[in-house]
PDB file of C-alpha atoms in Angstrom:
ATOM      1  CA  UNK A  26       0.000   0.000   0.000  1.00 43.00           C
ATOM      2  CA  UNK A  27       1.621   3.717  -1.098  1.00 47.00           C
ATOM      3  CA  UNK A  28       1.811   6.475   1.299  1.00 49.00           C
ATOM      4  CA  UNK A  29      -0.908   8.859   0.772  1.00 46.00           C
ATOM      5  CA  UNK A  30       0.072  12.424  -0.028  1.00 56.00           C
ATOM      6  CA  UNK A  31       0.256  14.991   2.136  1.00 75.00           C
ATOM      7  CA  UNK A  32      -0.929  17.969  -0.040  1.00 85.00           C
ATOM      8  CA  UNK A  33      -4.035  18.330  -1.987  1.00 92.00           C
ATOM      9  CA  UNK A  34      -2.827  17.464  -5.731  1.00 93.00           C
ATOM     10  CA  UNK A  35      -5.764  19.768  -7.524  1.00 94.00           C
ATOM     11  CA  UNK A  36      -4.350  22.840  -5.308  1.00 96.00           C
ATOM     12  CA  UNK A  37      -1.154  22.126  -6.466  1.00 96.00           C
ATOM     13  CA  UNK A  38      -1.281  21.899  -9.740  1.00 96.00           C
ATOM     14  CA  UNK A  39      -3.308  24.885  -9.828  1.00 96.00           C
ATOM     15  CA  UNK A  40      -0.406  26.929  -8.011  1.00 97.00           C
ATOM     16  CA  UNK A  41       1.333  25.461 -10.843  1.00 97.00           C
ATOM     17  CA  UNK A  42      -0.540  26.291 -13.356  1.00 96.00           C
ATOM     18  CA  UNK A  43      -0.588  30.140 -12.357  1.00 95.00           C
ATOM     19  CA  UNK A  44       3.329  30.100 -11.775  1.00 97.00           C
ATOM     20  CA  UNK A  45       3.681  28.653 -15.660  1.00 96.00           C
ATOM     21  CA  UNK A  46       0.909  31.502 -16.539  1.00 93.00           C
ATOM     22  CA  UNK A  47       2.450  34.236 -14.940  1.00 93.00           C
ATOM     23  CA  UNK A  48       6.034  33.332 -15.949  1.00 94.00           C
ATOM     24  CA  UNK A  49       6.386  31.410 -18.472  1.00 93.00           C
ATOM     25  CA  UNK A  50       8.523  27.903 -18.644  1.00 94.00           C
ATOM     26  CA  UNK A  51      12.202  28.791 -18.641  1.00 94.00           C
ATOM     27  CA  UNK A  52      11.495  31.090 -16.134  1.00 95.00           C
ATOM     28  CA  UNK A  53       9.758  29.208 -13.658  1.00 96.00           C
ATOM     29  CA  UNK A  54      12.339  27.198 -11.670  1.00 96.00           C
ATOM     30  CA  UNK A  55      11.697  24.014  -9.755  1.00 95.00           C
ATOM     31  CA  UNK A  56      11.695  25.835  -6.770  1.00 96.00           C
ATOM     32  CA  UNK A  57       9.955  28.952  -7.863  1.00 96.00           C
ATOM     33  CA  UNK A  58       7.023  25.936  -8.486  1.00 97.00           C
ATOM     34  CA  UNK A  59       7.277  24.405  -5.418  1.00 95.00           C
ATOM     35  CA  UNK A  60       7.111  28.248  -3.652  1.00 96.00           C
ATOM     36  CA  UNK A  61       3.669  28.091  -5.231  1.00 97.00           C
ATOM     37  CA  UNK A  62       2.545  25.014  -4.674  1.00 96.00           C
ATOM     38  CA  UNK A  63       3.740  25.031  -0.665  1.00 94.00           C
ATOM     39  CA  UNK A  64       5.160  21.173  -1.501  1.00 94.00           C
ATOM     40  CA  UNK A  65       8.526  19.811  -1.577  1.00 93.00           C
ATOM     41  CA  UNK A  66      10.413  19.205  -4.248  1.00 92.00           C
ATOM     42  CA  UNK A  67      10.128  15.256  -3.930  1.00 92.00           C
ATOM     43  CA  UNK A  68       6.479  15.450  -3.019  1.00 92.00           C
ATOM     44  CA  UNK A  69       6.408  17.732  -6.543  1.00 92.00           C
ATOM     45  CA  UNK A  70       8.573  14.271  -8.461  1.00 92.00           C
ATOM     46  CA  UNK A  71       6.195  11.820  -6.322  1.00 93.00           C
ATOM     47  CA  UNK A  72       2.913  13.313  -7.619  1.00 93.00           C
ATOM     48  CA  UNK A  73       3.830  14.824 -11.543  1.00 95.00           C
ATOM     49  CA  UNK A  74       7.001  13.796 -12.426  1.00 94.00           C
ATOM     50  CA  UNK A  75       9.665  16.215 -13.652  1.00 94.00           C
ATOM     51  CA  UNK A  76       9.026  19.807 -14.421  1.00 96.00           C
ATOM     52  CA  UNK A  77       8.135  19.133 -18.127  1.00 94.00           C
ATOM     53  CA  UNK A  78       5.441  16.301 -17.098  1.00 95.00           C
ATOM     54  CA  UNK A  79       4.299  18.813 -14.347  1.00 97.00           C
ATOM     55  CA  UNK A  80       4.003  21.269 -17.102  1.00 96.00           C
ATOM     56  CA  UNK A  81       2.110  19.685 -19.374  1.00 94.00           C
ATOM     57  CA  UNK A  82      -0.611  18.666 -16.770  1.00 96.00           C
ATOM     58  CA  UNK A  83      -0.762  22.439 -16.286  1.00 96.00           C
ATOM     59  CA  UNK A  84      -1.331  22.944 -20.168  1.00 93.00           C
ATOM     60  CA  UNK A  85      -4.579  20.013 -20.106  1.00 93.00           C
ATOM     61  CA  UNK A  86      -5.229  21.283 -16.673  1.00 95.00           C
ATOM     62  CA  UNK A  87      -5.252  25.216 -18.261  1.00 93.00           C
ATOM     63  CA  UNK A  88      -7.174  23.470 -21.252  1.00 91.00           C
ATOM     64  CA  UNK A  89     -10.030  21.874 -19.607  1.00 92.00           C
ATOM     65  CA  UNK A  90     -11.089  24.756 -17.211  1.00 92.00           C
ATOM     66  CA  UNK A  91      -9.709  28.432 -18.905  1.00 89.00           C
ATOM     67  CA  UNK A  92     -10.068  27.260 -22.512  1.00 89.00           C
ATOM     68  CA  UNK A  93     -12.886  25.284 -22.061  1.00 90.00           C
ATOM     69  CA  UNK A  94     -15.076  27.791 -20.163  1.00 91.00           C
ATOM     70  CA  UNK A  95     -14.212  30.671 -22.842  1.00 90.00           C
ATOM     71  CA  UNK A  96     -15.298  28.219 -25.857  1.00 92.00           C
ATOM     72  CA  UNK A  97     -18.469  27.611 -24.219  1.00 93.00           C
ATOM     73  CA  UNK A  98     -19.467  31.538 -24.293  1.00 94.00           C
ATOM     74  CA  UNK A  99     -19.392  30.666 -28.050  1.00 96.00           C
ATOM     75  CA  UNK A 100     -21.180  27.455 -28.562  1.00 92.00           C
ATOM     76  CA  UNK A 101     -23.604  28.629 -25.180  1.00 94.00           C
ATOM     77  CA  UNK A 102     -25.290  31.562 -26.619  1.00 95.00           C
ATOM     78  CA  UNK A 103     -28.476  32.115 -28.304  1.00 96.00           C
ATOM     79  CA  UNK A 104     -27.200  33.164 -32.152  1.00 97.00           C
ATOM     80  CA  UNK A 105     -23.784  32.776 -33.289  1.00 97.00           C
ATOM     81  CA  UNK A 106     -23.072  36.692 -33.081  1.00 97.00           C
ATOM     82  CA  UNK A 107     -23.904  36.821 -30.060  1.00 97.00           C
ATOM     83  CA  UNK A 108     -21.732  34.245 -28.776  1.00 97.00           C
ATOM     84  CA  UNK A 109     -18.570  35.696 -30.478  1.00 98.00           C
ATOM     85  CA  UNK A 110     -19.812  38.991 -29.255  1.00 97.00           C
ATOM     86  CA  UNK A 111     -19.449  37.175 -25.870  1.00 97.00           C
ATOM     87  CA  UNK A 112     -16.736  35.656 -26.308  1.00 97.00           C
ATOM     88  CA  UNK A 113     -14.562  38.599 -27.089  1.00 98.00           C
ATOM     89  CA  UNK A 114     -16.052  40.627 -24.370  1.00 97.00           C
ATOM     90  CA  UNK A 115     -15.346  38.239 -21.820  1.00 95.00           C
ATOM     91  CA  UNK A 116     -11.790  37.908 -22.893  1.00 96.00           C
ATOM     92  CA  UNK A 117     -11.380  41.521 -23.215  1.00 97.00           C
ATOM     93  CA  UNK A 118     -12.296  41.849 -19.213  1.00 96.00           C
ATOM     94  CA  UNK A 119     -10.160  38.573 -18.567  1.00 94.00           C
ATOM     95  CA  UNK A 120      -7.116  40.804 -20.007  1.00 95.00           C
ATOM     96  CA  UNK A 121      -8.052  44.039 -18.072  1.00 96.00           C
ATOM     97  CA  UNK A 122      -9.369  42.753 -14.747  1.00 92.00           C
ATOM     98  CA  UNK A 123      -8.337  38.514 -14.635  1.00 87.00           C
ATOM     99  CA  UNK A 124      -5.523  36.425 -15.215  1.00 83.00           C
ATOM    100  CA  UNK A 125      -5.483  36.824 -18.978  1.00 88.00           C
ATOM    101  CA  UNK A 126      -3.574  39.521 -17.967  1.00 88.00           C
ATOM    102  CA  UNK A 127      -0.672  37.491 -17.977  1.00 88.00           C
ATOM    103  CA  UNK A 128      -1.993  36.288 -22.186  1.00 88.00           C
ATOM    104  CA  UNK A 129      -3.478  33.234 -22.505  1.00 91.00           C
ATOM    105  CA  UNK A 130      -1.156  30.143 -21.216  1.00 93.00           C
ATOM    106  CA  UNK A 131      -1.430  28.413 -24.365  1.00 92.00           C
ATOM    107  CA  UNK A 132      -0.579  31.382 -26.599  1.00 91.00           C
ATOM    108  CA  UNK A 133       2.413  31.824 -24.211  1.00 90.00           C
ATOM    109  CA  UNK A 134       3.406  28.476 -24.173  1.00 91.00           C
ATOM    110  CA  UNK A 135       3.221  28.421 -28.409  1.00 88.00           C
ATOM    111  CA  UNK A 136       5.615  31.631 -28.231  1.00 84.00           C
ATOM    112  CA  UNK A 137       8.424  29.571 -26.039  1.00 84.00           C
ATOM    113  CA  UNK A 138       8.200  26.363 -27.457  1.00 82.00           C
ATOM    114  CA  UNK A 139       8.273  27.177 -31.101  1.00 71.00           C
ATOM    115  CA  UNK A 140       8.107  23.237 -32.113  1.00 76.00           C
ATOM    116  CA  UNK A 141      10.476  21.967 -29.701  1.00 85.00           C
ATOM    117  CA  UNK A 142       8.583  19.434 -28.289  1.00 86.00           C
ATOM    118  CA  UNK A 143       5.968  17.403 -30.469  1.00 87.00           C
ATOM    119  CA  UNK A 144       3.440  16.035 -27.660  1.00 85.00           C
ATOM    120  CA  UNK A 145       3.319  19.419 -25.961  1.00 87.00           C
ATOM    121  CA  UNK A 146       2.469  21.013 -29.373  1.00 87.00           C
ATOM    122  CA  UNK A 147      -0.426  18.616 -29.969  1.00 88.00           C
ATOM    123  CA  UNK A 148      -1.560  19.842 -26.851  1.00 87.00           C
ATOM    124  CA  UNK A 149      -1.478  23.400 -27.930  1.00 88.00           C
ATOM    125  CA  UNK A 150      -2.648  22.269 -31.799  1.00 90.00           C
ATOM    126  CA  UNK A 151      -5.522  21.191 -29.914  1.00 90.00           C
ATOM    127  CA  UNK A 152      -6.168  23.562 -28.405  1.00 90.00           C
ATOM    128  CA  UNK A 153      -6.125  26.085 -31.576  1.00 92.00           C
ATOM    129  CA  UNK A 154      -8.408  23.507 -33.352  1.00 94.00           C
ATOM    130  CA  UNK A 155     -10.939  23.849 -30.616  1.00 94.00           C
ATOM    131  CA  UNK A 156     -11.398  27.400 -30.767  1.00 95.00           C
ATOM    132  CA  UNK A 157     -11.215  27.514 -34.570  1.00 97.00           C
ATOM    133  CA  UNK A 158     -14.025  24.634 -34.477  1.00 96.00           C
ATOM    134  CA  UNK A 159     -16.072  27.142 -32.413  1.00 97.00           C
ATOM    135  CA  UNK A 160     -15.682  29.888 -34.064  1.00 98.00           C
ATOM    136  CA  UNK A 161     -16.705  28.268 -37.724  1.00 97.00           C
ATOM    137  CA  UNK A 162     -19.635  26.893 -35.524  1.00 97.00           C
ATOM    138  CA  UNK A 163     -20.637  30.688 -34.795  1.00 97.00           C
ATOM    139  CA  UNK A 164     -19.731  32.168 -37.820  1.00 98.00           C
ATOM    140  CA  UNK A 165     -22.128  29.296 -39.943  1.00 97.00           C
ATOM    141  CA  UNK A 166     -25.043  29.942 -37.598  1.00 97.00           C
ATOM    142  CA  UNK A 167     -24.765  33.890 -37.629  1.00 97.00           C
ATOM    143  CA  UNK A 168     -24.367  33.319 -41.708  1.00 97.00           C
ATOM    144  CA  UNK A 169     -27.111  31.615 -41.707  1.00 97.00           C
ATOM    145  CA  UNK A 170     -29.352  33.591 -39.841  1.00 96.00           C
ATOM    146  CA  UNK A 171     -28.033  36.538 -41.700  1.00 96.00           C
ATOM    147  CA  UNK A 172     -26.149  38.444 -39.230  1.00 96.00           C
ATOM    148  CA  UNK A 173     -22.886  38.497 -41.212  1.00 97.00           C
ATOM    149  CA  UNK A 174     -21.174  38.472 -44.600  1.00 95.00           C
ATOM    150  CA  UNK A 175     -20.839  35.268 -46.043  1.00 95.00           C
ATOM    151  CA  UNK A 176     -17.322  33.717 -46.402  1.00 94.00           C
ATOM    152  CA  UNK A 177     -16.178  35.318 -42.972  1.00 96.00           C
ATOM    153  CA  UNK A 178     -12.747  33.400 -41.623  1.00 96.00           C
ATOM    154  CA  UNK A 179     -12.480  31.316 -38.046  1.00 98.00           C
ATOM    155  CA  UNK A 180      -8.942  31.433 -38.961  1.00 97.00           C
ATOM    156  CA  UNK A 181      -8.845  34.940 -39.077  1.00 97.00           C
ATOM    157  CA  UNK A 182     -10.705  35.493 -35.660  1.00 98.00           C
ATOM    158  CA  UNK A 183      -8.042  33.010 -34.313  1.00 97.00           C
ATOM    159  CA  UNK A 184      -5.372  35.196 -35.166  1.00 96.00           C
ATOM    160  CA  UNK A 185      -7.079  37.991 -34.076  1.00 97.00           C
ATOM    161  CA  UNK A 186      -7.223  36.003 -30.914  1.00 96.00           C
ATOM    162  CA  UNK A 187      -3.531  35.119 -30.682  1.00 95.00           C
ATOM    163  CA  UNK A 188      -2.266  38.685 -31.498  1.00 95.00           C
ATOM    164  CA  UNK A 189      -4.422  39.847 -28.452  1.00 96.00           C
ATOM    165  CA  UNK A 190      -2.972  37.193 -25.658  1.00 93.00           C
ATOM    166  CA  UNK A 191       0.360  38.449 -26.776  1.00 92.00           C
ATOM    167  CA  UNK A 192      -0.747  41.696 -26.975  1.00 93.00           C
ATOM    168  CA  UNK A 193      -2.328  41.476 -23.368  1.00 92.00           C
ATOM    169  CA  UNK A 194       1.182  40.761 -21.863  1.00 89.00           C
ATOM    170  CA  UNK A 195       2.219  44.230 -22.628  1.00 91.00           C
ATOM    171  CA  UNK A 196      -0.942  45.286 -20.139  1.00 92.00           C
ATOM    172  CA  UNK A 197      -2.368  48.229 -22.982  1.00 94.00           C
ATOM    173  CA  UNK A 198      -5.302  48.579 -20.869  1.00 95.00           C
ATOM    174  CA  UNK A 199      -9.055  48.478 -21.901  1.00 97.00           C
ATOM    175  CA  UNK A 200      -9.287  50.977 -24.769  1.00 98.00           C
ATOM    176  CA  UNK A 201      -6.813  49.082 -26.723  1.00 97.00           C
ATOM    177  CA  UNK A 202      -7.914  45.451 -26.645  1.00 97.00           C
ATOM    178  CA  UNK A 203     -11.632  46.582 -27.222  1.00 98.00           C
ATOM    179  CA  UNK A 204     -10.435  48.464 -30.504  1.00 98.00           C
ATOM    180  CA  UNK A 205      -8.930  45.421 -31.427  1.00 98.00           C
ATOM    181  CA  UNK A 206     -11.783  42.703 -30.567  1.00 98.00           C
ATOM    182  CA  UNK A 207     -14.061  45.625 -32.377  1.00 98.00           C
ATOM    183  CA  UNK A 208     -11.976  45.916 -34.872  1.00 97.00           C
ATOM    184  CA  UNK A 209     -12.379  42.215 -35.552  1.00 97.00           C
ATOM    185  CA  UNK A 210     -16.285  41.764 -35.124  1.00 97.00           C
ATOM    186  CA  UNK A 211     -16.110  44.622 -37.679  1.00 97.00           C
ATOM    187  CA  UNK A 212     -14.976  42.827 -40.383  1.00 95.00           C
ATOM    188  CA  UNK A 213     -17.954  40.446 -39.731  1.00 96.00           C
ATOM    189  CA  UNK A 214     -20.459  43.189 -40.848  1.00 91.00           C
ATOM    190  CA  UNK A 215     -22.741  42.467 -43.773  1.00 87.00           C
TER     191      UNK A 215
END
Protein backbone atom coordinates (compact mmCIF):
# COMPACT_ATOMS: atom_id res chain seq x y z
CA UNK A 1 0.00 0.00 0.00
CA UNK A 2 1.62 3.72 -1.10
CA UNK A 3 1.81 6.48 1.30
CA UNK A 4 -0.91 8.86 0.77
CA UNK A 5 0.07 12.42 -0.03
CA UNK A 6 0.26 14.99 2.14
CA UNK A 7 -0.93 17.97 -0.04
CA UNK A 8 -4.03 18.33 -1.99
CA UNK A 9 -2.83 17.46 -5.73
CA UNK A 10 -5.76 19.77 -7.52
CA UNK A 11 -4.35 22.84 -5.31
CA UNK A 12 -1.15 22.13 -6.47
CA UNK A 13 -1.28 21.90 -9.74
CA UNK A 14 -3.31 24.88 -9.83
CA UNK A 15 -0.41 26.93 -8.01
CA UNK A 16 1.33 25.46 -10.84
CA UNK A 17 -0.54 26.29 -13.36
CA UNK A 18 -0.59 30.14 -12.36
CA UNK A 19 3.33 30.10 -11.77
CA UNK A 20 3.68 28.65 -15.66
CA UNK A 21 0.91 31.50 -16.54
CA UNK A 22 2.45 34.24 -14.94
CA UNK A 23 6.03 33.33 -15.95
CA UNK A 24 6.39 31.41 -18.47
CA UNK A 25 8.52 27.90 -18.64
CA UNK A 26 12.20 28.79 -18.64
CA UNK A 27 11.50 31.09 -16.13
CA UNK A 28 9.76 29.21 -13.66
CA UNK A 29 12.34 27.20 -11.67
CA UNK A 30 11.70 24.01 -9.76
CA UNK A 31 11.70 25.83 -6.77
CA UNK A 32 9.95 28.95 -7.86
CA UNK A 33 7.02 25.94 -8.49
CA UNK A 34 7.28 24.40 -5.42
CA UNK A 35 7.11 28.25 -3.65
CA UNK A 36 3.67 28.09 -5.23
CA UNK A 37 2.54 25.01 -4.67
CA UNK A 38 3.74 25.03 -0.66
CA UNK A 39 5.16 21.17 -1.50
CA UNK A 40 8.53 19.81 -1.58
CA UNK A 41 10.41 19.20 -4.25
CA UNK A 42 10.13 15.26 -3.93
CA UNK A 43 6.48 15.45 -3.02
CA UNK A 44 6.41 17.73 -6.54
CA UNK A 45 8.57 14.27 -8.46
CA UNK A 46 6.19 11.82 -6.32
CA UNK A 47 2.91 13.31 -7.62
CA UNK A 48 3.83 14.82 -11.54
CA UNK A 49 7.00 13.80 -12.43
CA UNK A 50 9.67 16.22 -13.65
CA UNK A 51 9.03 19.81 -14.42
CA UNK A 52 8.14 19.13 -18.13
CA UNK A 53 5.44 16.30 -17.10
CA UNK A 54 4.30 18.81 -14.35
CA UNK A 55 4.00 21.27 -17.10
CA UNK A 56 2.11 19.69 -19.37
CA UNK A 57 -0.61 18.67 -16.77
CA UNK A 58 -0.76 22.44 -16.29
CA UNK A 59 -1.33 22.94 -20.17
CA UNK A 60 -4.58 20.01 -20.11
CA UNK A 61 -5.23 21.28 -16.67
CA UNK A 62 -5.25 25.22 -18.26
CA UNK A 63 -7.17 23.47 -21.25
CA UNK A 64 -10.03 21.87 -19.61
CA UNK A 65 -11.09 24.76 -17.21
CA UNK A 66 -9.71 28.43 -18.91
CA UNK A 67 -10.07 27.26 -22.51
CA UNK A 68 -12.89 25.28 -22.06
CA UNK A 69 -15.08 27.79 -20.16
CA UNK A 70 -14.21 30.67 -22.84
CA UNK A 71 -15.30 28.22 -25.86
CA UNK A 72 -18.47 27.61 -24.22
CA UNK A 73 -19.47 31.54 -24.29
CA UNK A 74 -19.39 30.67 -28.05
CA UNK A 75 -21.18 27.45 -28.56
CA UNK A 76 -23.60 28.63 -25.18
CA UNK A 77 -25.29 31.56 -26.62
CA UNK A 78 -28.48 32.12 -28.30
CA UNK A 79 -27.20 33.16 -32.15
CA UNK A 80 -23.78 32.78 -33.29
CA UNK A 81 -23.07 36.69 -33.08
CA UNK A 82 -23.90 36.82 -30.06
CA UNK A 83 -21.73 34.25 -28.78
CA UNK A 84 -18.57 35.70 -30.48
CA UNK A 85 -19.81 38.99 -29.26
CA UNK A 86 -19.45 37.18 -25.87
CA UNK A 87 -16.74 35.66 -26.31
CA UNK A 88 -14.56 38.60 -27.09
CA UNK A 89 -16.05 40.63 -24.37
CA UNK A 90 -15.35 38.24 -21.82
CA UNK A 91 -11.79 37.91 -22.89
CA UNK A 92 -11.38 41.52 -23.22
CA UNK A 93 -12.30 41.85 -19.21
CA UNK A 94 -10.16 38.57 -18.57
CA UNK A 95 -7.12 40.80 -20.01
CA UNK A 96 -8.05 44.04 -18.07
CA UNK A 97 -9.37 42.75 -14.75
CA UNK A 98 -8.34 38.51 -14.64
CA UNK A 99 -5.52 36.43 -15.22
CA UNK A 100 -5.48 36.82 -18.98
CA UNK A 101 -3.57 39.52 -17.97
CA UNK A 102 -0.67 37.49 -17.98
CA UNK A 103 -1.99 36.29 -22.19
CA UNK A 104 -3.48 33.23 -22.51
CA UNK A 105 -1.16 30.14 -21.22
CA UNK A 106 -1.43 28.41 -24.36
CA UNK A 107 -0.58 31.38 -26.60
CA UNK A 108 2.41 31.82 -24.21
CA UNK A 109 3.41 28.48 -24.17
CA UNK A 110 3.22 28.42 -28.41
CA UNK A 111 5.61 31.63 -28.23
CA UNK A 112 8.42 29.57 -26.04
CA UNK A 113 8.20 26.36 -27.46
CA UNK A 114 8.27 27.18 -31.10
CA UNK A 115 8.11 23.24 -32.11
CA UNK A 116 10.48 21.97 -29.70
CA UNK A 117 8.58 19.43 -28.29
CA UNK A 118 5.97 17.40 -30.47
CA UNK A 119 3.44 16.04 -27.66
CA UNK A 120 3.32 19.42 -25.96
CA UNK A 121 2.47 21.01 -29.37
CA UNK A 122 -0.43 18.62 -29.97
CA UNK A 123 -1.56 19.84 -26.85
CA UNK A 124 -1.48 23.40 -27.93
CA UNK A 125 -2.65 22.27 -31.80
CA UNK A 126 -5.52 21.19 -29.91
CA UNK A 127 -6.17 23.56 -28.40
CA UNK A 128 -6.13 26.09 -31.58
CA UNK A 129 -8.41 23.51 -33.35
CA UNK A 130 -10.94 23.85 -30.62
CA UNK A 131 -11.40 27.40 -30.77
CA UNK A 132 -11.22 27.51 -34.57
CA UNK A 133 -14.03 24.63 -34.48
CA UNK A 134 -16.07 27.14 -32.41
CA UNK A 135 -15.68 29.89 -34.06
CA UNK A 136 -16.70 28.27 -37.72
CA UNK A 137 -19.63 26.89 -35.52
CA UNK A 138 -20.64 30.69 -34.79
CA UNK A 139 -19.73 32.17 -37.82
CA UNK A 140 -22.13 29.30 -39.94
CA UNK A 141 -25.04 29.94 -37.60
CA UNK A 142 -24.76 33.89 -37.63
CA UNK A 143 -24.37 33.32 -41.71
CA UNK A 144 -27.11 31.62 -41.71
CA UNK A 145 -29.35 33.59 -39.84
CA UNK A 146 -28.03 36.54 -41.70
CA UNK A 147 -26.15 38.44 -39.23
CA UNK A 148 -22.89 38.50 -41.21
CA UNK A 149 -21.17 38.47 -44.60
CA UNK A 150 -20.84 35.27 -46.04
CA UNK A 151 -17.32 33.72 -46.40
CA UNK A 152 -16.18 35.32 -42.97
CA UNK A 153 -12.75 33.40 -41.62
CA UNK A 154 -12.48 31.32 -38.05
CA UNK A 155 -8.94 31.43 -38.96
CA UNK A 156 -8.85 34.94 -39.08
CA UNK A 157 -10.71 35.49 -35.66
CA UNK A 158 -8.04 33.01 -34.31
CA UNK A 159 -5.37 35.20 -35.17
CA UNK A 160 -7.08 37.99 -34.08
CA UNK A 161 -7.22 36.00 -30.91
CA UNK A 162 -3.53 35.12 -30.68
CA UNK A 163 -2.27 38.69 -31.50
CA UNK A 164 -4.42 39.85 -28.45
CA UNK A 165 -2.97 37.19 -25.66
CA UNK A 166 0.36 38.45 -26.78
CA UNK A 167 -0.75 41.70 -26.98
CA UNK A 168 -2.33 41.48 -23.37
CA UNK A 169 1.18 40.76 -21.86
CA UNK A 170 2.22 44.23 -22.63
CA UNK A 171 -0.94 45.29 -20.14
CA UNK A 172 -2.37 48.23 -22.98
CA UNK A 173 -5.30 48.58 -20.87
CA UNK A 174 -9.05 48.48 -21.90
CA UNK A 175 -9.29 50.98 -24.77
CA UNK A 176 -6.81 49.08 -26.72
CA UNK A 177 -7.91 45.45 -26.64
CA UNK A 178 -11.63 46.58 -27.22
CA UNK A 179 -10.44 48.46 -30.50
CA UNK A 180 -8.93 45.42 -31.43
CA UNK A 181 -11.78 42.70 -30.57
CA UNK A 182 -14.06 45.63 -32.38
CA UNK A 183 -11.98 45.92 -34.87
CA UNK A 184 -12.38 42.21 -35.55
CA UNK A 185 -16.29 41.76 -35.12
CA UNK A 186 -16.11 44.62 -37.68
CA UNK A 187 -14.98 42.83 -40.38
CA UNK A 188 -17.95 40.45 -39.73
CA UNK A 189 -20.46 43.19 -40.85
CA UNK A 190 -22.74 42.47 -43.77
Amino acid sequence: MGRTRGFDTDRALEAALRTFWERGYEASSVQDLCRAMEVQPGSVYSAFGAKRDLFGAALRRYAQTVSSEAIGRITAAPTGLLGLRDYFAHLVDAMVDGDRRWGCLITNSLVEFAGRDPELGGLMDFHLASLRAAFAAALSRAEAAGEIRPGSSPDLLVAVVQGMNVLAKSQPGRPALQSVADAALATLRP
